[in-house]
mmCIF file of C-alpha atoms and ligand atoms in Angstrom:
data_model
loop_
_atom_site.group_PDB
_atom_site.id
_atom_site.type_symbol
_atom_site.label_atom_id
_atom_site.label_comp_id
_atom_site.label_asym_id
_atom_site.label_seq_id
_atom_site.Cartn_x
_atom_site.Cartn_y
_atom_site.Cartn_z
ATOM 1 C CA MET A 1 -5.599 3.100 -20.469
ATOM 2 C CA ASN A 2 -3.202 0.790 -19.022
ATOM 3 C CA VAL A 3 -0.452 1.630 -16.804
ATOM 4 C CA HIS A 4 2.772 -0.243 -15.809
ATOM 5 C CA GLU A 5 3.449 -2.131 -12.513
ATOM 6 C CA TYR A 6 5.870 0.514 -10.584
ATOM 7 C CA GLN A 7 2.658 3.216 -11.193
ATOM 8 C CA ALA A 8 -0.118 1.107 -10.458
ATOM 9 C CA LYS A 9 1.719 0.408 -7.239
ATOM 10 C CA SER A 10 2.141 3.807 -6.611
ATOM 11 C CA ILE A 11 -1.664 4.515 -6.858
ATOM 12 C CA MET A 12 -1.874 1.370 -4.503
ATOM 13 C CA ARG A 13 0.148 2.742 -1.817
ATOM 14 C CA LYS A 14 -2.128 5.746 -1.728
ATOM 15 C CA PHE A 15 -5.323 3.619 -1.049
ATOM 16 C CA GLY A 16 -3.252 1.720 1.657
ATOM 17 C CA ILE A 17 -2.754 -1.447 -0.209
ATOM 18 C CA ALA A 18 0.442 -3.513 1.518
ATOM 19 C CA LEU A 19 3.272 -3.628 -0.681
ATOM 20 C CA LEU A 20 7.019 -4.221 -0.836
ATOM 21 C CA LYS A 21 9.371 -1.599 -1.281
ATOM 22 C CA GLY A 22 10.531 -0.600 -4.689
ATOM 23 C CA LYS A 23 12.374 1.592 -6.852
ATOM 24 C CA THR A 24 12.452 2.140 -10.871
ATOM 25 C CA ALA A 25 15.566 2.088 -12.981
ATOM 26 C CA LYS A 26 16.656 2.671 -16.227
ATOM 27 C CA SER A 27 20.019 2.026 -16.410
ATOM 28 C CA VAL A 28 22.467 -0.932 -14.431
ATOM 29 C CA ASP A 29 23.993 1.551 -12.289
ATOM 30 C CA GLU A 30 20.757 2.696 -11.085
ATOM 31 C CA ALA A 31 19.449 -0.600 -10.530
ATOM 32 C CA VAL A 32 22.639 -1.346 -8.469
ATOM 33 C CA LYS A 33 21.858 1.983 -6.724
ATOM 34 C CA ALA A 34 18.559 1.294 -6.020
ATOM 35 C CA ALA A 35 19.314 -2.083 -4.551
ATOM 36 C CA GLU A 36 22.120 -0.834 -2.386
ATOM 37 C CA GLU A 37 19.872 1.907 -1.059
ATOM 38 C CA MET A 38 17.218 -0.317 -0.187
ATOM 39 C CA GLY A 39 19.181 -2.815 1.868
ATOM 40 C CA GLY A 40 18.430 -6.502 2.429
ATOM 41 C CA LYS A 41 19.620 -9.617 1.366
ATOM 42 C CA VAL A 42 17.299 -10.434 -1.635
ATOM 43 C CA TRP A 43 16.227 -8.245 -4.359
ATOM 44 C CA VAL A 44 13.420 -8.712 -7.399
ATOM 45 C CA VAL A 45 14.921 -7.388 -10.802
ATOM 46 C CA LYS A 46 11.360 -6.790 -12.895
ATOM 47 C CA ALA A 47 10.811 -5.526 -16.348
ATOM 48 C CA GLN A 48 8.143 -2.921 -16.912
ATOM 49 C CA ILE A 49 6.297 -3.423 -19.862
ATOM 50 C CA HIS A 50 2.307 -3.440 -20.813
ATOM 51 C CA ALA A 51 1.832 -7.023 -20.868
ATOM 52 C CA GLY A 52 1.776 -10.100 -18.307
ATOM 53 C CA GLY A 53 3.274 -13.401 -18.213
ATOM 54 C CA ARG A 54 6.877 -11.331 -17.643
ATOM 55 C CA GLY A 55 7.732 -14.046 -15.233
ATOM 56 C CA LYS A 56 7.935 -17.055 -17.767
ATOM 57 C CA GLY A 57 9.328 -14.969 -20.266
ATOM 58 C CA GLY A 58 12.109 -14.212 -18.388
ATOM 59 C CA GLY A 59 11.314 -10.816 -17.474
ATOM 60 C CA VAL A 60 11.240 -11.283 -13.447
ATOM 61 C CA LYS A 61 14.410 -12.251 -11.714
ATOM 62 C CA LEU A 62 15.277 -13.043 -8.220
ATOM 63 C CA ALA A 63 18.677 -11.887 -7.273
ATOM 64 C CA LYS A 64 20.477 -12.664 -4.200
ATOM 65 C CA SER A 65 23.389 -10.239 -4.221
ATOM 66 C CA ILE A 66 24.254 -6.793 -5.802
ATOM 67 C CA ASP A 67 26.151 -8.795 -8.504
ATOM 68 C CA GLU A 68 23.157 -10.816 -9.162
ATOM 69 C CA VAL A 69 21.135 -7.487 -9.276
ATOM 70 C CA ARG A 70 23.950 -6.210 -11.804
ATOM 71 C CA LYS A 71 23.930 -9.067 -13.938
ATOM 72 C CA TYR A 72 19.633 -9.749 -14.192
ATOM 73 C CA ALA A 73 19.394 -5.750 -14.808
ATOM 74 C CA SER A 74 21.857 -5.847 -17.778
ATOM 75 C CA GLU A 75 20.070 -8.747 -18.993
ATOM 76 C CA ILE A 76 16.913 -7.206 -18.746
ATOM 77 C CA LEU A 77 17.150 -3.907 -19.716
ATOM 78 C CA GLY A 78 17.134 -3.467 -23.373
ATOM 79 C CA MET A 79 16.059 -6.944 -24.136
ATOM 80 C CA THR A 80 13.029 -7.414 -26.194
ATOM 81 C CA LEU A 81 10.434 -9.327 -24.204
ATOM 82 C CA VAL A 82 8.384 -11.986 -25.520
ATOM 83 C CA THR A 83 5.431 -13.116 -23.422
ATOM 84 C CA HIS A 84 1.860 -14.693 -24.176
ATOM 85 C CA GLN A 85 0.275 -11.479 -24.057
ATOM 86 C CA THR A 86 2.976 -9.666 -26.025
ATOM 87 C CA GLY A 87 2.419 -11.208 -29.502
ATOM 88 C CA PRO A 88 5.294 -12.873 -31.338
ATOM 89 C CA GLU A 89 7.054 -9.351 -31.677
ATOM 90 C CA GLY A 90 7.569 -8.697 -28.072
ATOM 91 C CA LYS A 91 8.255 -5.510 -26.269
ATOM 92 C CA LEU A 92 11.271 -3.675 -25.647
ATOM 93 C CA VAL A 93 12.362 -3.115 -22.090
ATOM 94 C CA ASN A 94 13.564 0.193 -21.109
ATOM 95 C CA THR A 95 12.737 0.549 -17.224
ATOM 96 C CA LEU A 96 13.222 -1.965 -14.615
ATOM 97 C CA LEU A 97 11.248 -2.226 -11.008
ATOM 98 C CA ILE A 98 13.971 -3.184 -8.142
ATOM 99 C CA GLU A 99 11.764 -4.548 -5.364
ATOM 100 C CA GLU A 100 13.037 -6.002 -2.062
ATOM 101 C CA GLY A 101 12.224 -9.608 -1.876
ATOM 102 C CA CYS A 102 10.376 -11.228 0.513
ATOM 103 C CA GLU A 103 9.966 -15.054 1.579
ATOM 104 C CA ILE A 104 6.977 -16.303 0.059
ATOM 105 C CA ASP A 105 4.664 -18.873 1.636
ATOM 106 C CA HIS A 106 1.696 -19.052 -0.688
ATOM 107 C CA GLU A 107 0.969 -17.167 -3.956
ATOM 108 C CA TYR A 108 -2.572 -16.365 -4.499
ATOM 109 C CA TYR A 109 -5.347 -14.368 -7.068
ATOM 110 C CA VAL A 110 -7.568 -11.415 -6.442
ATOM 111 C CA GLY A 111 -8.989 -9.535 -9.363
ATOM 112 C CA ILE A 112 -11.826 -7.383 -9.706
ATOM 113 C CA VAL A 113 -13.343 -6.247 -13.258
ATOM 114 C CA LEU A 114 -17.093 -5.278 -13.788
ATOM 115 C CA ASP A 115 -19.170 -8.473 -15.073
ATOM 116 C CA ARG A 116 -21.527 -7.609 -17.603
ATOM 117 C CA ALA A 117 -23.659 -10.603 -17.179
ATOM 118 C CA THR A 118 -24.753 -9.536 -13.654
ATOM 119 C CA GLY A 119 -24.197 -6.046 -13.978
ATOM 120 C CA ARG A 120 -21.989 -6.242 -10.803
ATOM 121 C CA VAL A 121 -18.561 -5.273 -9.679
ATOM 122 C CA THR A 122 -17.078 -8.439 -9.123
ATOM 123 C CA MET A 123 -13.995 -9.521 -7.380
ATOM 124 C CA MET A 124 -12.537 -12.883 -8.005
ATOM 125 C CA ALA A 125 -10.066 -14.871 -5.976
ATOM 126 C CA SER A 126 -8.086 -17.844 -6.093
ATOM 127 C CA ILE A 127 -6.264 -20.425 -4.029
ATOM 128 C CA ASP A 128 -3.781 -21.052 -7.029
ATOM 129 C CA GLY A 129 -2.399 -17.833 -8.101
ATOM 130 C CA GLY A 130 0.905 -16.927 -9.645
ATOM 131 C CA MET A 131 1.871 -17.575 -13.376
ATOM 132 C CA ASP A 132 -0.216 -20.155 -14.290
ATOM 133 C CA ILE A 133 -3.573 -18.541 -13.581
ATOM 134 C CA GLU A 134 -4.951 -19.008 -17.054
ATOM 135 C CA LYS A 135 -4.166 -22.602 -16.720
ATOM 136 C CA VAL A 136 -6.546 -23.016 -13.620
ATOM 137 C CA ALA A 137 -9.133 -20.487 -15.013
ATOM 138 C CA LYS A 138 -9.460 -23.099 -17.969
ATOM 139 C CA GLU A 139 -8.805 -26.484 -16.346
ATOM 140 C CA THR A 140 -10.236 -26.138 -12.966
ATOM 141 C CA PRO A 141 -12.577 -23.022 -13.066
ATOM 142 C CA GLU A 142 -14.311 -24.071 -9.885
ATOM 143 C CA LYS A 143 -10.666 -22.680 -7.692
ATOM 144 C CA ILE A 144 -11.778 -19.354 -9.031
ATOM 145 C CA ILE A 145 -14.571 -17.851 -6.401
ATOM 146 C CA LYS A 146 -16.445 -14.869 -7.172
ATOM 147 C CA GLY A 147 -18.154 -12.349 -4.943
ATOM 148 C CA ALA A 148 -20.287 -9.649 -6.791
ATOM 149 C CA ILE A 149 -20.845 -5.953 -4.616
ATOM 150 C CA ASP A 150 -23.802 -4.404 -4.601
ATOM 151 C CA PRO A 151 -23.485 -0.924 -5.834
ATOM 152 C CA ALA A 152 -25.897 0.489 -3.294
ATOM 153 C CA VAL A 153 -24.093 -1.232 -0.390
ATOM 154 C CA GLY A 154 -20.121 -1.208 -1.671
ATOM 155 C CA PHE A 155 -17.780 -4.129 -0.283
ATOM 156 C CA THR A 156 -18.703 -5.589 2.937
ATOM 157 C CA PRO A 157 -16.889 -7.298 5.384
ATOM 158 C CA TYR A 158 -19.078 -10.420 4.383
ATOM 159 C CA VAL A 159 -17.654 -10.343 0.920
ATOM 160 C CA GLY A 160 -14.153 -10.260 1.942
ATOM 161 C CA ARG A 161 -14.228 -13.047 4.116
ATOM 162 C CA LYS A 162 -16.481 -15.029 2.064
ATOM 163 C CA LEU A 163 -13.130 -14.847 -0.664
ATOM 164 C CA ALA A 164 -10.680 -15.186 1.938
ATOM 165 C CA HIS A 165 -12.338 -18.469 3.529
ATOM 166 C CA GLY A 166 -12.381 -19.637 -0.269
ATOM 167 C CA MET A 167 -9.199 -18.944 -0.796
ATOM 168 C CA GLY A 168 -8.390 -21.470 2.143
ATOM 169 C CA MET A 169 -7.215 -18.550 4.455
ATOM 170 C CA THR A 170 -7.755 -18.554 8.402
ATOM 171 C CA GLY A 171 -7.533 -16.880 11.451
ATOM 172 C CA ASP A 172 -5.206 -13.163 11.257
ATOM 173 C CA THR A 173 -4.884 -13.675 7.434
ATOM 174 C CA VAL A 174 -8.587 -13.548 6.852
ATOM 175 C CA LYS A 175 -8.663 -9.857 8.490
ATOM 176 C CA LYS A 176 -5.629 -8.905 6.689
ATOM 177 C CA ALA A 177 -6.667 -9.944 3.334
ATOM 178 C CA SER A 178 -9.908 -8.715 3.585
ATOM 179 C CA LYS A 179 -9.063 -5.307 4.554
ATOM 180 C CA PHE A 180 -6.534 -5.696 1.648
ATOM 181 C CA MET A 181 -9.537 -6.317 -0.802
ATOM 182 C CA LYS A 182 -11.547 -3.695 0.404
ATOM 183 C CA ALA A 183 -8.652 -1.281 -0.233
ATOM 184 C CA LEU A 184 -8.641 -2.730 -3.744
ATOM 185 C CA TYR A 185 -12.005 -2.412 -3.840
ATOM 186 C CA ASP A 186 -11.923 1.476 -3.193
ATOM 187 C CA LEU A 187 -9.299 2.122 -5.459
ATOM 188 C CA TYR A 188 -11.171 0.259 -8.485
ATOM 189 C CA MET A 189 -14.217 2.753 -7.845
ATOM 190 C CA GLU A 190 -12.874 6.106 -7.048
ATOM 191 C CA SER A 191 -9.886 5.694 -9.879
ATOM 192 C CA ASP A 192 -12.471 4.471 -12.562
ATOM 193 C CA CYS A 193 -10.564 1.219 -13.383
ATOM 194 C CA THR A 194 -11.902 -1.495 -15.741
ATOM 195 C CA ILE A 195 -9.579 -3.718 -14.309
ATOM 196 C CA ALA A 196 -7.386 -3.987 -11.241
ATOM 197 C CA GLU A 197 -5.772 -7.391 -10.465
ATOM 198 C CA ILE A 198 -2.922 -8.615 -8.000
ATOM 199 C CA ASN A 199 -1.703 -11.886 -9.140
ATOM 200 C CA PRO A 200 0.067 -12.887 -7.031
ATOM 201 C CA LEU A 201 -1.298 -11.783 -3.605
ATOM 202 C CA VAL A 202 1.154 -13.674 -1.339
ATOM 203 C CA THR A 203 1.220 -14.121 2.308
ATOM 204 C CA THR A 204 4.736 -14.343 3.692
ATOM 205 C CA LYS A 205 6.587 -16.548 6.434
ATOM 206 C CA SER A 206 6.537 -13.388 8.379
ATOM 207 C CA GLY A 207 2.166 -13.058 8.468
ATOM 208 C CA ASP A 208 1.931 -10.502 6.217
ATOM 209 C CA VAL A 209 -0.648 -10.357 2.583
ATOM 210 C CA LEU A 210 1.072 -8.302 0.102
ATOM 211 C CA ALA A 211 0.725 -7.421 -3.460
ATOM 212 C CA LEU A 212 3.829 -8.694 -5.271
ATOM 213 C CA ASP A 213 2.302 -7.839 -8.697
ATOM 214 C CA ALA A 214 -0.304 -5.077 -9.808
ATOM 215 C CA LYS A 215 -2.233 -4.656 -12.987
ATOM 216 C CA LEU A 216 -4.569 -1.601 -13.262
ATOM 217 C CA ASN A 217 -6.416 -0.826 -16.600
ATOM 218 C CA PHE A 218 -8.600 2.300 -16.786
ATOM 219 C CA ASP A 219 -11.910 3.703 -18.274
ATOM 220 C CA ASP A 220 -10.848 6.152 -20.812
ATOM 221 C CA ASN A 221 -13.641 8.021 -20.922
ATOM 222 C CA ALA A 222 -13.347 8.836 -17.219
ATOM 223 C CA LEU A 223 -9.740 9.842 -17.315
ATOM 224 C CA PHE A 224 -10.736 13.613 -17.669
ATOM 225 C CA ARG A 225 -11.454 13.378 -13.754
ATOM 226 C CA HIS A 226 -7.898 11.807 -13.234
ATOM 227 C CA PRO A 227 -5.462 13.887 -14.545
ATOM 228 C CA ASP A 228 -2.347 12.391 -12.363
ATOM 229 C CA ILE A 229 -3.272 8.779 -14.185
ATOM 230 C CA GLU A 230 -3.630 10.567 -17.412
ATOM 231 C CA GLU A 231 -0.545 11.682 -16.875
ATOM 232 C CA MET A 232 1.313 8.134 -16.348
ATOM 233 C CA ARG A 233 0.534 7.293 -19.966
ATOM 234 C CA ASP A 234 3.204 5.549 -21.641
ATOM 235 C CA ILE A 235 2.610 6.239 -25.701
ATOM 236 C CA SER A 236 5.396 4.042 -26.512
ATOM 237 C CA GLU A 237 3.306 1.010 -25.123
ATOM 238 C CA GLU A 238 -0.123 2.018 -27.330
ATOM 239 C CA SER A 239 -1.080 0.610 -30.506
ATOM 240 C CA GLU A 240 0.284 3.183 -33.321
ATOM 241 C CA LYS A 241 -2.524 2.684 -35.551
ATOM 242 C CA GLU A 242 -5.186 3.647 -32.500
ATOM 243 C CA LEU A 243 -3.052 6.522 -31.676
ATOM 244 C CA GLU A 244 -2.634 7.824 -35.650
ATOM 245 C CA ALA A 245 -6.630 7.296 -35.523
ATOM 246 C CA THR A 246 -6.728 9.454 -32.526
ATOM 247 C CA LYS A 247 -5.072 12.409 -34.689
ATOM 248 C CA TYR A 248 -7.863 12.450 -37.192
ATOM 249 C CA GLY A 249 -10.351 12.093 -34.906
ATOM 250 C CA LEU A 250 -11.544 8.620 -35.918
ATOM 251 C CA ASN A 251 -12.774 6.175 -33.285
ATOM 252 C CA TYR A 252 -10.470 3.078 -34.352
ATOM 253 C CA ILE A 253 -10.115 -0.102 -32.004
ATOM 254 C CA SER A 254 -7.930 -2.919 -33.575
ATOM 255 C CA LEU A 255 -9.203 -6.583 -33.383
ATOM 256 C CA ASP A 256 -8.123 -9.790 -34.598
ATOM 257 C CA GLY A 257 -10.128 -10.967 -37.818
ATOM 258 C CA SER A 258 -9.989 -10.377 -41.397
ATOM 259 C CA ILE A 259 -12.466 -7.779 -42.748
ATOM 260 C CA GLY A 260 -11.939 -4.466 -42.298
ATOM 261 C CA CYS A 261 -14.962 -2.158 -41.482
ATOM 262 C CA MET A 262 -15.337 1.681 -42.223
ATOM 263 C CA VAL A 263 -18.196 2.788 -40.883
ATOM 264 C CA ASN A 264 -20.106 6.088 -39.204
ATOM 265 C CA GLY A 265 -21.487 6.047 -36.170
ATOM 266 C CA ALA A 266 -20.868 3.605 -33.460
ATOM 267 C CA GLY A 267 -24.012 2.058 -32.982
ATOM 268 C CA LEU A 268 -23.797 1.023 -36.877
ATOM 269 C CA ALA A 269 -20.206 0.140 -36.499
ATOM 270 C CA MET A 270 -21.118 -2.360 -33.615
ATOM 271 C CA GLY A 271 -23.919 -3.642 -35.747
ATOM 272 C CA THR A 272 -21.931 -3.946 -38.452
ATOM 273 C CA MET A 273 -19.324 -6.122 -36.566
ATOM 274 C CA ASP A 274 -22.225 -8.130 -35.339
ATOM 275 C CA ILE A 275 -23.438 -9.185 -38.788
ATOM 276 C CA ILE A 276 -20.019 -10.016 -39.932
ATOM 277 C CA GLU A 277 -19.821 -12.469 -36.945
ATOM 278 C CA LEU A 278 -23.599 -13.664 -37.838
ATOM 279 C CA LYS A 279 -22.690 -14.452 -41.432
ATOM 280 C CA GLY A 280 -19.309 -16.515 -40.024
ATOM 281 C CA GLY A 281 -16.739 -13.625 -40.649
ATOM 282 C CA SER A 282 -14.773 -12.066 -38.217
ATOM 283 C CA PRO A 283 -14.006 -7.973 -38.013
ATOM 284 C CA ALA A 284 -10.153 -6.840 -37.925
ATOM 285 C CA ASN A 285 -11.470 -3.500 -36.261
ATOM 286 C CA PHE A 286 -14.479 -1.283 -35.058
ATOM 287 C CA LEU A 287 -13.807 2.095 -36.993
ATOM 288 C CA ASP A 288 -16.161 4.998 -36.526
ATOM 289 C CA VAL A 289 -15.444 7.817 -38.919
ATOM 290 C CA GLY A 290 -17.895 10.098 -37.357
ATOM 291 C CA GLY A 291 -20.365 12.116 -38.867
ATOM 292 C CA ALA A 292 -18.331 14.798 -40.374
ATOM 293 C CA ALA A 293 -15.829 12.431 -42.459
ATOM 294 C CA THR A 294 -14.282 14.384 -45.672
ATOM 295 C CA LYS A 295 -12.390 12.596 -48.093
ATOM 296 C CA GLU A 296 -9.040 13.358 -45.767
ATOM 297 C CA THR A 297 -10.577 11.026 -42.799
ATOM 298 C CA VAL A 298 -11.695 8.533 -45.356
ATOM 299 C CA GLN A 299 -8.297 8.146 -46.658
ATOM 300 C CA LYS A 300 -6.703 8.048 -43.397
ATOM 301 C CA ALA A 301 -9.489 5.433 -42.254
ATOM 302 C CA PHE A 302 -8.185 3.171 -45.310
ATOM 303 C CA GLU A 303 -4.671 3.503 -44.662
ATOM 304 C CA ILE A 304 -5.135 2.632 -41.063
ATOM 305 C CA ILE A 305 -7.156 -0.330 -42.068
ATOM 306 C CA LEU A 306 -4.846 -1.677 -44.735
ATOM 307 C CA SER A 307 -1.770 -1.194 -42.607
ATOM 308 C CA ASP A 308 -3.383 -4.535 -40.854
ATOM 309 C CA ALA A 309 -1.733 -7.387 -42.777
ATOM 310 C CA ASN A 310 -4.801 -9.623 -41.523
ATOM 311 C CA VAL A 311 -6.984 -7.793 -43.338
ATOM 312 C CA LYS A 312 -8.337 -9.671 -46.231
ATOM 313 C CA CYS A 313 -11.588 -7.498 -47.311
ATOM 314 C CA ILE A 314 -12.897 -4.215 -46.745
ATOM 315 C CA LEU A 315 -16.302 -3.654 -45.828
ATOM 316 C CA VAL A 316 -17.638 -0.244 -46.116
ATOM 317 C CA ASN A 317 -20.858 0.856 -44.704
ATOM 318 C CA ILE A 318 -22.138 4.044 -44.475
ATOM 319 C CA PHE A 319 -25.546 5.571 -43.640
ATOM 320 C CA GLY A 320 -25.588 8.771 -45.491
ATOM 321 C CA GLY A 321 -27.697 11.380 -42.913
ATOM 322 C CA ILE A 322 -25.671 14.656 -42.141
ATOM 323 C CA MET A 323 -23.256 12.863 -44.148
ATOM 324 C CA LYS A 324 -24.011 12.809 -48.089
ATOM 325 C CA CYS A 325 -23.467 9.185 -49.921
ATOM 326 C CA ASP A 326 -22.389 11.289 -52.849
ATOM 327 C CA ILE A 327 -19.590 12.987 -50.644
ATOM 328 C CA ILE A 328 -18.937 9.556 -49.164
ATOM 329 C CA ALA A 329 -18.543 7.791 -52.634
ATOM 330 C CA ASN A 330 -15.978 10.653 -53.616
ATOM 331 C CA GLY A 331 -13.906 9.743 -50.810
ATOM 332 C CA VAL A 332 -14.230 6.079 -51.253
ATOM 333 C CA VAL A 333 -13.215 6.810 -55.181
ATOM 334 C CA GLY A 334 -10.328 9.155 -54.351
ATOM 335 C CA ALA A 335 -8.745 7.165 -51.574
ATOM 336 C CA ALA A 336 -9.175 4.027 -53.422
ATOM 337 C CA LYS A 337 -7.293 5.233 -56.562
ATOM 338 C CA ASP A 338 -4.576 7.095 -54.221
ATOM 339 C CA LEU A 339 -3.896 4.159 -52.057
ATOM 340 C CA GLY A 340 -4.029 1.302 -54.792
ATOM 341 C CA ILE A 341 -6.224 -0.698 -52.770
ATOM 342 C CA LYS A 342 -5.491 -4.637 -53.644
ATOM 343 C CA VAL A 343 -8.183 -6.239 -51.308
ATOM 344 C CA PRO A 344 -11.979 -6.722 -52.467
ATOM 345 C CA LEU A 345 -13.750 -3.812 -51.909
ATOM 346 C CA VAL A 346 -17.341 -4.121 -50.335
ATOM 347 C CA VAL A 347 -19.542 -1.017 -50.091
ATOM 348 C CA ARG A 348 -23.103 -0.623 -48.747
ATOM 349 C CA LEU A 349 -24.451 3.093 -49.013
ATOM 350 C CA GLU A 350 -27.898 3.851 -48.168
ATOM 351 C CA GLY A 351 -29.576 7.554 -47.140
ATOM 352 C CA THR A 352 -29.261 11.168 -48.610
ATOM 353 C CA ASN A 353 -28.114 11.090 -52.066
ATOM 354 C CA VAL A 354 -27.629 7.288 -52.596
ATOM 355 C CA ALA A 355 -28.534 7.113 -56.091
ATOM 356 C CA LEU A 356 -25.856 9.638 -56.989
ATOM 357 C CA GLY A 357 -23.408 7.679 -54.528
ATOM 358 C CA LYS A 358 -24.057 4.730 -56.563
ATOM 359 C CA LYS A 359 -23.276 6.120 -59.789
ATOM 360 C CA ILE A 360 -20.160 7.615 -58.792
ATOM 361 C CA LEU A 361 -19.033 4.521 -57.446
ATOM 362 C CA ASN A 362 -20.007 2.593 -60.581
ATOM 363 C CA GLU A 363 -18.542 4.939 -62.781
ATOM 364 C CA SER A 364 -15.227 4.895 -61.359
ATOM 365 C CA GLY A 365 -13.501 2.235 -63.022
ATOM 366 C CA LEU A 366 -12.479 0.381 -59.686
ATOM 367 C CA ASP A 367 -13.530 -2.839 -58.682
ATOM 368 C CA ILE A 368 -15.993 -2.497 -56.128
ATOM 369 C CA ILE A 369 -18.579 -5.074 -55.146
ATOM 370 C CA ALA A 370 -21.596 -3.394 -54.176
ATOM 371 C CA ALA A 371 -24.109 -4.312 -51.733
ATOM 372 C CA GLU A 372 -27.792 -3.790 -51.786
ATOM 373 C CA ASP A 373 -28.483 -4.019 -48.063
ATOM 374 C CA LEU A 374 -26.597 -5.099 -45.072
ATOM 375 C CA GLY A 375 -27.078 -8.588 -45.065
ATOM 376 C CA ASP A 376 -26.026 -8.914 -48.608
ATOM 377 C CA ALA A 377 -23.081 -6.547 -47.768
ATOM 378 C CA ALA A 378 -21.791 -9.063 -44.676
ATOM 379 C CA ASP A 379 -22.566 -11.955 -46.902
ATOM 380 C CA LYS A 380 -20.355 -10.733 -49.848
ATOM 381 C CA ALA A 381 -17.484 -9.182 -47.540
ATOM 382 C CA VAL A 382 -17.291 -12.840 -45.670
ATOM 383 C CA LYS A 383 -17.303 -14.425 -49.140
ATOM 384 C CA ALA A 384 -14.681 -12.489 -50.305
ATOM 385 C CA ALA A 385 -12.275 -12.628 -47.057
ATOM 386 C CA LYS A 386 -12.393 -16.512 -47.491
ATOM 387 C CA GLU A 387 -11.544 -16.453 -50.952
ATOM 388 C CA ALA A 388 -8.746 -14.084 -50.267
HETATM 389 P P1 LIG B 401 4.076 -11.696 -14.147
HETATM 390 O O1 LIG B 401 4.665 -13.007 -14.715
HETATM 391 O O2 LIG B 401 4.188 -10.437 -15.663
HETATM 392 O O3 LIG B 401 2.919 -11.736 -13.776
HETATM 393 O O4 LIG B 401 5.036 -10.952 -13.188
HETATM 394 P P2 LIG B 401 4.990 -10.968 -11.545
HETATM 395 O O5 LIG B 401 5.329 -9.645 -10.916
HETATM 396 O O6 LIG B 401 3.719 -11.587 -11.339
HETATM 397 O O7 LIG B 401 6.068 -12.318 -11.326
HETATM 398 C C1 LIG B 401 6.493 -13.499 -11.476
HETATM 399 C C2 LIG B 401 6.759 -14.417 -10.512
HETATM 400 O O8 LIG B 401 7.594 -13.935 -10.021
HETATM 401 C C3 LIG B 401 5.484 -14.687 -9.197
HETATM 402 O O9 LIG B 401 4.594 -15.186 -9.160
HETATM 403 C C4 LIG B 401 6.719 -14.766 -7.723
HETATM 404 O O10 LIG B 401 6.654 -16.299 -8.125
HETATM 405 C C5 LIG B 401 7.581 -14.034 -8.388
HETATM 406 N N1 LIG B 401 8.361 -12.922 -7.826
HETATM 407 C C6 LIG B 401 8.069 -11.948 -7.915
HETATM 408 N N2 LIG B 401 8.201 -10.844 -7.040
HETATM 409 C C7 LIG B 401 8.715 -11.510 -6.075
HETATM 410 C C8 LIG B 401 9.637 -11.342 -4.714
HETATM 411 O O11 LIG B 401 9.586 -10.411 -4.050
HETATM 412 N N3 LIG B 401 9.914 -12.311 -3.999
HETATM 413 C C9 LIG B 401 10.234 -13.937 -4.644
HETATM 414 N N4 LIG B 401 10.609 -14.469 -4.132
HETATM 415 N N5 LIG B 401 9.230 -13.987 -5.836
HETATM 416 C C10 LIG B 401 8.524 -12.984 -6.738
HETATM 417 MN MN1 LIG B 402 1.549 -11.213 -12.031
#
């Protein structure tokens, strides 16, 4: 689960991470009022959407007067902000964060993720933070330094110093940055984050170390432990297809390939995606219809898969265990007829009542490409997707 910057910052504040004063606003008047109440001479008007790259897209503006706060707030509120992370359709801005400004001395990057290769929570840092961090990662990856954290030991001052020195910091700044990183690590662990990222982390002319931006992602499977965080969910920012799937008990994750997958069981779904890749194709989604799929859930699954315009072919891969093959075959035939599926449909069935299942498919009059085994199914799906 993703949250907005202002929400991430409210969590960070609890962990003692140094931040600027800020207030949210949903109207231009509220934005002006927030700036007046905070006082000062400089404010930053920031669009709140679940995507980065807002600065480059025109969603972050520095205002040097109340009139400018008013001007930028009216420009940004209600705009459809397009950034490299939103896709071309962009995202509608309905909330602003008005923050007091600060005099930036330097912009750094600090982030935490789980590094699956080493199996360690890993903190990354760079002297070249700010709006071009993707370019730094691509062109000068040596400028991103890493510190793996031993779960038995936790975050040690050594890791903090190593990263702060690696970012070129000296003296008192090293101490402040190290304290900052420790707080971010504690937040990451205690809140069950999957990503905690601060870009930019800045040093100011007055010697402070502050988070100007904040991005937190949480492990959905651990949200039951954090009702306060779950309350921050903004479903208007989430994939409609994924929300719809949840309602029907389907585990659906949309991806960017061309082969729609309908599979029962998470492990089989993963295996199906792997073999599609192995055969030179690319899955459009992960979809586990579960062990108790009915004609209705199968139909819903088809609808969700087909609502993705990138889908050129559908691969149904079902192992009939608890769920018998004839029931699935009836579900597939019923759904295919009702929905008028126009893309090629490759079906591989195995397990209980497989002969009956195949008979139902053969006699349906539908243009179904039957597959012998999973390798054959993947070959046929990849070929069909390429020809489409
Ligand atoms: P992002 O583009 O979505 O990552 O949004 P950020 O919150 O990172 O803002 C983009 C850029 O705006 C930052 O890299 C800073 O250069 C600038 N910025 C953000 N907040 C402030 C601020 O308080 N003062 C000043 N001077 N610049 C800021
Ligand atoms: Mn940023």
